[in-house]
mmCIF file with all atom_site columns, C-alpha atoms in Angstrom:
data_model
loop_
_atom_site.group_PDB
_atom_site.id
_atom_site.type_symbol
_atom_site.label_atom_id
_atom_site.label_alt_id
_atom_site.label_comp_id
_atom_site.label_asym_id
_atom_site.label_entity_id
_atom_site.label_seq_id
_atom_site.pdbx_PDB_ins_code
_atom_site.Cartn_x
_atom_site.Cartn_y
_atom_site.Cartn_z
_atom_site.occupancy
_atom_site.B_iso_or_equiv
_atom_site.pdbx_formal_charge
_atom_site.auth_seq_id
_atom_site.auth_comp_id
_atom_site.auth_asym_id
_atom_site.auth_atom_id
_atom_site.pdbx_PDB_model_num
ATOM 1   C CA . UNK A 1 1   ? -6.203  -2.523  -11.450 1.00 61.00 ? 217 UNK A CA 1
ATOM 2   C CA . UNK A 1 2   ? -3.019  -3.616  -9.778  1.00 83.00 ? 218 UNK A CA 1
ATOM 3   C CA . UNK A 1 3   ? -3.265  -3.700  -6.009  1.00 84.00 ? 219 UNK A CA 1
ATOM 4   C CA . UNK A 1 4   ? 0.171   -1.995  -5.562  1.00 84.00 ? 220 UNK A CA 1
ATOM 5   C CA . UNK A 1 5   ? -1.000  0.856   -7.746  1.00 86.00 ? 221 UNK A CA 1
ATOM 6   C CA . UNK A 1 6   ? -4.192  1.375   -5.817  1.00 88.00 ? 222 UNK A CA 1
ATOM 7   C CA . UNK A 1 7   ? -2.359  1.303   -2.489  1.00 88.00 ? 223 UNK A CA 1
ATOM 8   C CA . UNK A 1 8   ? 0.500   3.473   -3.800  1.00 89.00 ? 224 UNK A CA 1
ATOM 9   C CA . UNK A 1 9   ? -1.775  6.117   -5.309  1.00 88.00 ? 225 UNK A CA 1
ATOM 10  C CA . UNK A 1 10  ? -4.034  6.101   -2.259  1.00 90.00 ? 226 UNK A CA 1
ATOM 11  C CA . UNK A 1 11  ? -1.216  6.668   0.110   1.00 91.00 ? 227 UNK A CA 1
ATOM 12  C CA . UNK A 1 12  ? 0.307   9.316   -2.200  1.00 92.00 ? 228 UNK A CA 1
ATOM 13  C CA . UNK A 1 13  ? -2.947  11.232  -2.280  1.00 92.00 ? 229 UNK A CA 1
ATOM 14  C CA . UNK A 1 14  ? -3.311  10.954  1.460   1.00 92.00 ? 230 UNK A CA 1
ATOM 15  C CA . UNK A 1 15  ? 0.247   12.186  2.141   1.00 91.00 ? 231 UNK A CA 1
ATOM 16  C CA . UNK A 1 16  ? -0.080  15.060  -0.384  1.00 91.00 ? 232 UNK A CA 1
ATOM 17  C CA . UNK A 1 17  ? -3.343  16.256  1.147   1.00 92.00 ? 233 UNK A CA 1
ATOM 18  C CA . UNK A 1 18  ? -1.861  16.129  4.625   1.00 92.00 ? 234 UNK A CA 1
ATOM 19  C CA . UNK A 1 19  ? 1.293   18.097  3.584   1.00 90.00 ? 235 UNK A CA 1
ATOM 20  C CA . UNK A 1 20  ? -0.714  20.650  1.694   1.00 89.00 ? 236 UNK A CA 1
ATOM 21  C CA . UNK A 1 21  ? -2.992  21.145  4.724   1.00 90.00 ? 237 UNK A CA 1
ATOM 22  C CA . UNK A 1 22  ? 0.019   21.609  6.970   1.00 89.00 ? 238 UNK A CA 1
ATOM 23  C CA . UNK A 1 23  ? 1.634   24.081  4.520   1.00 86.00 ? 239 UNK A CA 1
ATOM 24  C CA . UNK A 1 24  ? -1.640  26.090  4.464   1.00 87.00 ? 240 UNK A CA 1
ATOM 25  C CA . UNK A 1 25  ? -1.815  26.029  8.267   1.00 88.00 ? 241 UNK A CA 1
ATOM 26  C CA . UNK A 1 26  ? 1.826   27.138  8.495   1.00 85.00 ? 242 UNK A CA 1
ATOM 27  C CA . UNK A 1 27  ? 0.864   30.337  6.639   1.00 84.00 ? 243 UNK A CA 1
ATOM 28  C CA . UNK A 1 28  ? -1.390  31.331  9.498   1.00 85.00 ? 244 UNK A CA 1
ATOM 29  C CA . UNK A 1 29  ? 0.652   30.026  12.424  1.00 82.00 ? 245 UNK A CA 1
ATOM 30  C CA . UNK A 1 30  ? 4.313   29.489  11.419  1.00 80.00 ? 246 UNK A CA 1
ATOM 31  C CA . UNK A 1 31  ? 5.621   28.413  14.874  1.00 81.00 ? 247 UNK A CA 1
ATOM 32  C CA . UNK A 1 32  ? 2.780   26.720  16.706  1.00 79.00 ? 248 UNK A CA 1
ATOM 33  C CA . UNK A 1 33  ? 2.142   23.576  14.651  1.00 82.00 ? 249 UNK A CA 1
ATOM 34  C CA . UNK A 1 34  ? 4.468   21.082  16.374  1.00 85.00 ? 250 UNK A CA 1
ATOM 35  C CA . UNK A 1 35  ? 1.640   19.110  17.972  1.00 86.00 ? 251 UNK A CA 1
ATOM 36  C CA . UNK A 1 36  ? -0.325  19.218  14.747  1.00 87.00 ? 252 UNK A CA 1
ATOM 37  C CA . UNK A 1 37  ? 2.574   17.901  12.718  1.00 88.00 ? 253 UNK A CA 1
ATOM 38  C CA . UNK A 1 38  ? 3.089   15.025  15.107  1.00 91.00 ? 254 UNK A CA 1
ATOM 39  C CA . UNK A 1 39  ? -0.626  14.198  14.972  1.00 91.00 ? 255 UNK A CA 1
ATOM 40  C CA . UNK A 1 40  ? -0.683  14.251  11.171  1.00 91.00 ? 256 UNK A CA 1
ATOM 41  C CA . UNK A 1 41  ? 2.362   12.041  10.866  1.00 92.00 ? 257 UNK A CA 1
ATOM 42  C CA . UNK A 1 42  ? 0.764   9.606   13.422  1.00 94.00 ? 258 UNK A CA 1
ATOM 43  C CA . UNK A 1 43  ? -2.350  9.511   11.332  1.00 93.00 ? 259 UNK A CA 1
ATOM 44  C CA . UNK A 1 44  ? -0.438  8.825   8.139   1.00 92.00 ? 260 UNK A CA 1
ATOM 45  C CA . UNK A 1 45  ? 1.597   6.088   9.841   1.00 94.00 ? 261 UNK A CA 1
ATOM 46  C CA . UNK A 1 46  ? -1.623  4.603   11.264  1.00 94.00 ? 262 UNK A CA 1
ATOM 47  C CA . UNK A 1 47  ? -3.339  4.606   7.890   1.00 94.00 ? 263 UNK A CA 1
ATOM 48  C CA . UNK A 1 48  ? -0.522  2.621   6.294   1.00 94.00 ? 264 UNK A CA 1
ATOM 49  C CA . UNK A 1 49  ? -0.256  0.239   9.217   1.00 94.00 ? 265 UNK A CA 1
ATOM 50  C CA . UNK A 1 50  ? -4.051  -0.374  9.383   1.00 94.00 ? 266 UNK A CA 1
ATOM 51  C CA . UNK A 1 51  ? -4.458  -0.880  5.643   1.00 93.00 ? 267 UNK A CA 1
ATOM 52  C CA . UNK A 1 52  ? -1.530  -3.308  5.451   1.00 93.00 ? 268 UNK A CA 1
ATOM 53  C CA . UNK A 1 53  ? -2.679  -5.162  8.572   1.00 93.00 ? 269 UNK A CA 1
ATOM 54  C CA . UNK A 1 54  ? -6.031  -5.623  6.902   1.00 92.00 ? 270 UNK A CA 1
ATOM 55  C CA . UNK A 1 55  ? -4.341  -7.052  3.819   1.00 91.00 ? 271 UNK A CA 1
ATOM 56  C CA . UNK A 1 56  ? -2.394  -9.456  5.914   1.00 90.00 ? 272 UNK A CA 1
ATOM 57  C CA . UNK A 1 57  ? -5.510  -10.469 7.963   1.00 90.00 ? 273 UNK A CA 1
ATOM 58  C CA . UNK A 1 58  ? -7.418  -11.180 4.774   1.00 88.00 ? 274 UNK A CA 1
ATOM 59  C CA . UNK A 1 59  ? -4.437  -13.186 3.586   1.00 87.00 ? 275 UNK A CA 1
ATOM 60  C CA . UNK A 1 60  ? -3.963  -11.268 0.341   1.00 85.00 ? 276 UNK A CA 1
ATOM 61  C CA . UNK A 1 61  ? -1.360  -12.822 -2.011  1.00 84.00 ? 277 UNK A CA 1
ATOM 62  C CA . UNK A 1 62  ? 2.023   -11.140 -2.124  1.00 87.00 ? 278 UNK A CA 1
ATOM 63  C CA . UNK A 1 63  ? 1.071   -8.472  0.407   1.00 88.00 ? 279 UNK A CA 1
ATOM 64  C CA . UNK A 1 64  ? 4.734   -7.724  1.281   1.00 89.00 ? 280 UNK A CA 1
ATOM 65  C CA . UNK A 1 65  ? 5.688   -7.147  -2.293  1.00 91.00 ? 281 UNK A CA 1
ATOM 66  C CA . UNK A 1 66  ? 2.544   -5.137  -2.919  1.00 91.00 ? 282 UNK A CA 1
ATOM 67  C CA . UNK A 1 67  ? 3.317   -2.722  -0.090  1.00 92.00 ? 283 UNK A CA 1
ATOM 68  C CA . UNK A 1 68  ? 6.969   -2.505  -0.994  1.00 93.00 ? 284 UNK A CA 1
ATOM 69  C CA . UNK A 1 69  ? 6.139   -1.401  -4.515  1.00 93.00 ? 285 UNK A CA 1
ATOM 70  C CA . UNK A 1 70  ? 3.248   0.814   -3.243  1.00 93.00 ? 286 UNK A CA 1
ATOM 71  C CA . UNK A 1 71  ? 5.741   2.721   -1.023  1.00 93.00 ? 287 UNK A CA 1
ATOM 72  C CA . UNK A 1 72  ? 8.038   3.292   -3.974  1.00 92.00 ? 288 UNK A CA 1
ATOM 73  C CA . UNK A 1 73  ? 5.072   4.642   -6.025  1.00 92.00 ? 289 UNK A CA 1
ATOM 74  C CA . UNK A 1 74  ? 3.716   6.717   -3.142  1.00 92.00 ? 290 UNK A CA 1
ATOM 75  C CA . UNK A 1 75  ? 6.954   8.626   -2.612  1.00 91.00 ? 291 UNK A CA 1
ATOM 76  C CA . UNK A 1 76  ? 7.444   10.430  -5.898  1.00 92.00 ? 292 UNK A CA 1
ATOM 77  C CA . UNK A 1 77  ? 3.763   10.697  -6.719  1.00 92.00 ? 293 UNK A CA 1
ATOM 78  C CA . UNK A 1 78  ? 3.022   12.428  -3.348  1.00 92.00 ? 294 UNK A CA 1
ATOM 79  C CA . UNK A 1 79  ? 5.945   14.754  -4.000  1.00 90.00 ? 295 UNK A CA 1
ATOM 80  C CA . UNK A 1 80  ? 4.540   15.813  -7.401  1.00 90.00 ? 296 UNK A CA 1
ATOM 81  C CA . UNK A 1 81  ? 0.985   16.148  -5.980  1.00 90.00 ? 297 UNK A CA 1
ATOM 82  C CA . UNK A 1 82  ? 2.367   18.206  -3.119  1.00 88.00 ? 298 UNK A CA 1
ATOM 83  C CA . UNK A 1 83  ? 4.124   20.699  -5.335  1.00 88.00 ? 299 UNK A CA 1
ATOM 84  C CA . UNK A 1 84  ? 1.030   21.021  -7.547  1.00 88.00 ? 300 UNK A CA 1
ATOM 85  C CA . UNK A 1 85  ? -1.306  21.452  -4.605  1.00 87.00 ? 301 UNK A CA 1
ATOM 86  C CA . UNK A 1 86  ? 1.014   23.825  -2.840  1.00 85.00 ? 302 UNK A CA 1
ATOM 87  C CA . UNK A 1 87  ? 1.323   25.926  -5.954  1.00 86.00 ? 303 UNK A CA 1
ATOM 88  C CA . UNK A 1 88  ? -2.449  26.084  -6.417  1.00 86.00 ? 304 UNK A CA 1
ATOM 89  C CA . UNK A 1 89  ? -3.697  26.396  -2.808  1.00 84.00 ? 305 UNK A CA 1
ATOM 90  C CA . UNK A 1 90  ? -0.944  27.887  -0.680  1.00 83.00 ? 306 UNK A CA 1
ATOM 91  C CA . UNK A 1 91  ? 1.761   30.112  -2.097  1.00 80.00 ? 307 UNK A CA 1
ATOM 92  C CA . UNK A 1 92  ? 2.179   29.726  -5.884  1.00 77.00 ? 308 UNK A CA 1
ATOM 93  C CA . UNK A 1 93  ? 5.166   27.350  -5.528  1.00 74.00 ? 309 UNK A CA 1
ATOM 94  C CA . UNK A 1 94  ? 6.979   26.860  -8.831  1.00 76.00 ? 310 UNK A CA 1
ATOM 95  C CA . UNK A 1 95  ? 8.717   24.016  -10.532 1.00 79.00 ? 311 UNK A CA 1
ATOM 96  C CA . UNK A 1 96  ? 11.929  24.747  -8.639  1.00 78.00 ? 312 UNK A CA 1
ATOM 97  C CA . UNK A 1 97  ? 10.430  22.849  -5.636  1.00 81.00 ? 313 UNK A CA 1
ATOM 98  C CA . UNK A 1 98  ? 9.766   19.769  -7.747  1.00 82.00 ? 314 UNK A CA 1
ATOM 99  C CA . UNK A 1 99  ? 13.265  18.206  -7.572  1.00 85.00 ? 315 UNK A CA 1
ATOM 100 C CA . UNK A 1 100 ? 13.527  18.381  -3.755  1.00 82.00 ? 316 UNK A CA 1
ATOM 101 C CA . UNK A 1 101 ? 10.005  17.031  -3.369  1.00 82.00 ? 317 UNK A CA 1
ATOM 102 C CA . UNK A 1 102 ? 10.754  14.075  -5.740  1.00 84.00 ? 318 UNK A CA 1
ATOM 103 C CA . UNK A 1 103 ? 14.046  13.215  -4.054  1.00 82.00 ? 319 UNK A CA 1
ATOM 104 C CA . UNK A 1 104 ? 14.117  13.945  -0.257  1.00 84.00 ? 320 UNK A CA 1
ATOM 105 C CA . UNK A 1 105 ? 10.404  14.274  0.209   1.00 84.00 ? 321 UNK A CA 1
ATOM 106 C CA . UNK A 1 106 ? 9.748   11.076  -1.777  1.00 87.00 ? 322 UNK A CA 1
ATOM 107 C CA . UNK A 1 107 ? 12.312  9.103   0.297   1.00 90.00 ? 323 UNK A CA 1
ATOM 108 C CA . UNK A 1 108 ? 10.654  10.298  3.564   1.00 89.00 ? 324 UNK A CA 1
ATOM 109 C CA . UNK A 1 109 ? 7.168   9.491   2.247   1.00 90.00 ? 325 UNK A CA 1
ATOM 110 C CA . UNK A 1 110 ? 8.229   6.047   1.063   1.00 91.00 ? 326 UNK A CA 1
ATOM 111 C CA . UNK A 1 111 ? 9.612   5.320   4.562   1.00 92.00 ? 327 UNK A CA 1
ATOM 112 C CA . UNK A 1 112 ? 6.424   6.648   6.157   1.00 92.00 ? 328 UNK A CA 1
ATOM 113 C CA . UNK A 1 113 ? 4.543   4.041   4.060   1.00 92.00 ? 329 UNK A CA 1
ATOM 114 C CA . UNK A 1 114 ? 7.053   1.131   4.079   1.00 93.00 ? 330 UNK A CA 1
ATOM 115 C CA . UNK A 1 115 ? 7.893   0.924   7.775   1.00 94.00 ? 331 UNK A CA 1
ATOM 116 C CA . UNK A 1 116 ? 4.317   1.004   9.189   1.00 95.00 ? 332 UNK A CA 1
ATOM 117 C CA . UNK A 1 117 ? 3.203   -1.290  6.382   1.00 94.00 ? 333 UNK A CA 1
ATOM 118 C CA . UNK A 1 118 ? 5.799   -3.830  7.415   1.00 93.00 ? 334 UNK A CA 1
ATOM 119 C CA . UNK A 1 119 ? 4.635   -3.585  10.974  1.00 95.00 ? 335 UNK A CA 1
ATOM 120 C CA . UNK A 1 120 ? 1.011   -3.888  9.893   1.00 94.00 ? 336 UNK A CA 1
ATOM 121 C CA . UNK A 1 121 ? 1.773   -6.932  7.755   1.00 92.00 ? 337 UNK A CA 1
ATOM 122 C CA . UNK A 1 122 ? 3.469   -8.541  10.731  1.00 93.00 ? 338 UNK A CA 1
ATOM 123 C CA . UNK A 1 123 ? 0.629   -7.903  13.179  1.00 92.00 ? 339 UNK A CA 1
ATOM 124 C CA . UNK A 1 124 ? -2.181  -8.589  10.703  1.00 90.00 ? 340 UNK A CA 1
ATOM 125 C CA . UNK A 1 125 ? -0.639  -11.928 9.716   1.00 87.00 ? 341 UNK A CA 1
ATOM 126 C CA . UNK A 1 126 ? -0.650  -12.994 13.392  1.00 87.00 ? 342 UNK A CA 1
ATOM 127 C CA . UNK A 1 127 ? -4.310  -12.175 13.936  1.00 84.00 ? 343 UNK A CA 1
ATOM 128 C CA . UNK A 1 128 ? -6.751  -15.046 13.691  1.00 82.00 ? 344 UNK A CA 1
ATOM 129 C CA . UNK A 1 129 ? -9.847  -14.669 11.581  1.00 75.00 ? 345 UNK A CA 1
ATOM 130 C CA . UNK A 1 130 ? -13.175 -15.277 13.274  1.00 69.00 ? 346 UNK A CA 1
ATOM 131 C CA . UNK A 1 131 ? -14.800 -18.637 12.693  1.00 65.00 ? 347 UNK A CA 1
ATOM 132 C CA . UNK A 1 132 ? -17.179 -18.608 9.755   1.00 59.00 ? 348 UNK A CA 1
ATOM 133 C CA . UNK A 1 133 ? -15.653 -15.433 8.338   1.00 56.00 ? 349 UNK A CA 1
ATOM 134 C CA . UNK A 1 134 ? -14.140 -15.350 4.927   1.00 56.00 ? 350 UNK A CA 1
ATOM 135 C CA . UNK A 1 135 ? -14.500 -17.311 1.718   1.00 56.00 ? 351 UNK A CA 1
ATOM 136 C CA . UNK A 1 136 ? -16.143 -20.756 2.044   1.00 54.00 ? 352 UNK A CA 1
ATOM 137 C CA . UNK A 1 137 ? -13.905 -23.729 2.027   1.00 52.00 ? 353 UNK A CA 1
ATOM 138 C CA . UNK A 1 138 ? -13.657 -25.526 -1.321  1.00 55.00 ? 354 UNK A CA 1
ATOM 139 C CA . UNK A 1 139 ? -14.109 -29.252 -1.207  1.00 59.00 ? 355 UNK A CA 1
ATOM 140 C CA . UNK A 1 140 ? -10.970 -31.242 -1.810  1.00 59.00 ? 356 UNK A CA 1
ATOM 141 C CA . UNK A 1 141 ? -10.535 -32.363 -5.411  1.00 70.00 ? 357 UNK A CA 1
ATOM 142 C CA . UNK A 1 142 ? -10.988 -35.966 -6.101  1.00 74.00 ? 358 UNK A CA 1
ATOM 143 C CA . UNK A 1 143 ? -8.203  -37.545 -8.106  1.00 76.00 ? 359 UNK A CA 1
ATOM 144 C CA . UNK A 1 144 ? -9.258  -38.632 -11.594 1.00 78.00 ? 360 UNK A CA 1
ATOM 145 C CA . UNK A 1 145 ? -9.428  -42.369 -12.078 1.00 81.00 ? 361 UNK A CA 1
ATOM 146 C CA . UNK A 1 146 ? -6.567  -43.881 -14.016 1.00 81.00 ? 362 UNK A CA 1
ATOM 147 C CA . UNK A 1 147 ? -7.435  -45.695 -17.203 1.00 82.00 ? 363 UNK A CA 1
ATOM 148 C CA . UNK A 1 148 ? -6.801  -49.408 -17.216 1.00 81.00 ? 364 UNK A CA 1
ATOM 149 C CA . UNK A 1 149 ? -3.437  -50.367 -18.711 1.00 82.00 ? 365 UNK A CA 1
ATOM 150 C CA . UNK A 1 150 ? -3.598  -51.484 -22.350 1.00 81.00 ? 366 UNK A CA 1
ATOM 151 C CA . UNK A 1 151 ? -1.998  -54.710 -23.252 1.00 79.00 ? 367 UNK A CA 1
ATOM 152 C CA . UNK A 1 152 ? 1.224   -54.335 -25.137 1.00 76.00 ? 368 UNK A CA 1
ATOM 153 C CA . UNK A 1 153 ? 1.485   -55.779 -28.670 1.00 77.00 ? 369 UNK A CA 1
ATOM 154 C CA . UNK A 1 154 ? 4.558   -57.880 -27.654 1.00 72.00 ? 370 UNK A CA 1
ATOM 155 C CA . UNK A 1 155 ? 2.486   -59.787 -25.036 1.00 58.00 ? 371 UNK A CA 1
ATOM 156 C CA . UNK A 1 156 ? 0.368   -61.593 -27.736 1.00 58.00 ? 372 UNK A CA 1
ATOM 157 C CA . UNK A 1 157 ? 1.182   -65.213 -28.355 1.00 54.00 ? 373 UNK A CA 1
#
């Protein structure tokens, strides 16, 4: 499976679950969730930063492009999952909430994935791997011997 798809869907599910949990908590305490909202956003930012830093530390190929595409996938998918989850678990939200979730909510989610992922890629790329950790070194390839040149037919006397 494509790595950008795995990361994008993973972050989309994580964001959707967090937003559905906040929506459910808002039903019981509509005004007192400021600290909880900040903590949830910090956890979401931390998850993207940590996962991308791990990718950079492991020297994954095209990690920057992977996380860019993953953020573009995570935005709309998390919006759709949020509307579905809110409709099932919270307040029977209908399809009228789908368009705002896919546009504005998706842009916010994409930024909540992209910005910390960029920071994580920067920091993870600067970290040194411990000695003896990682894949074994491959021996250098020996060049193939060149065949001896053949005499040309014009050189015959």
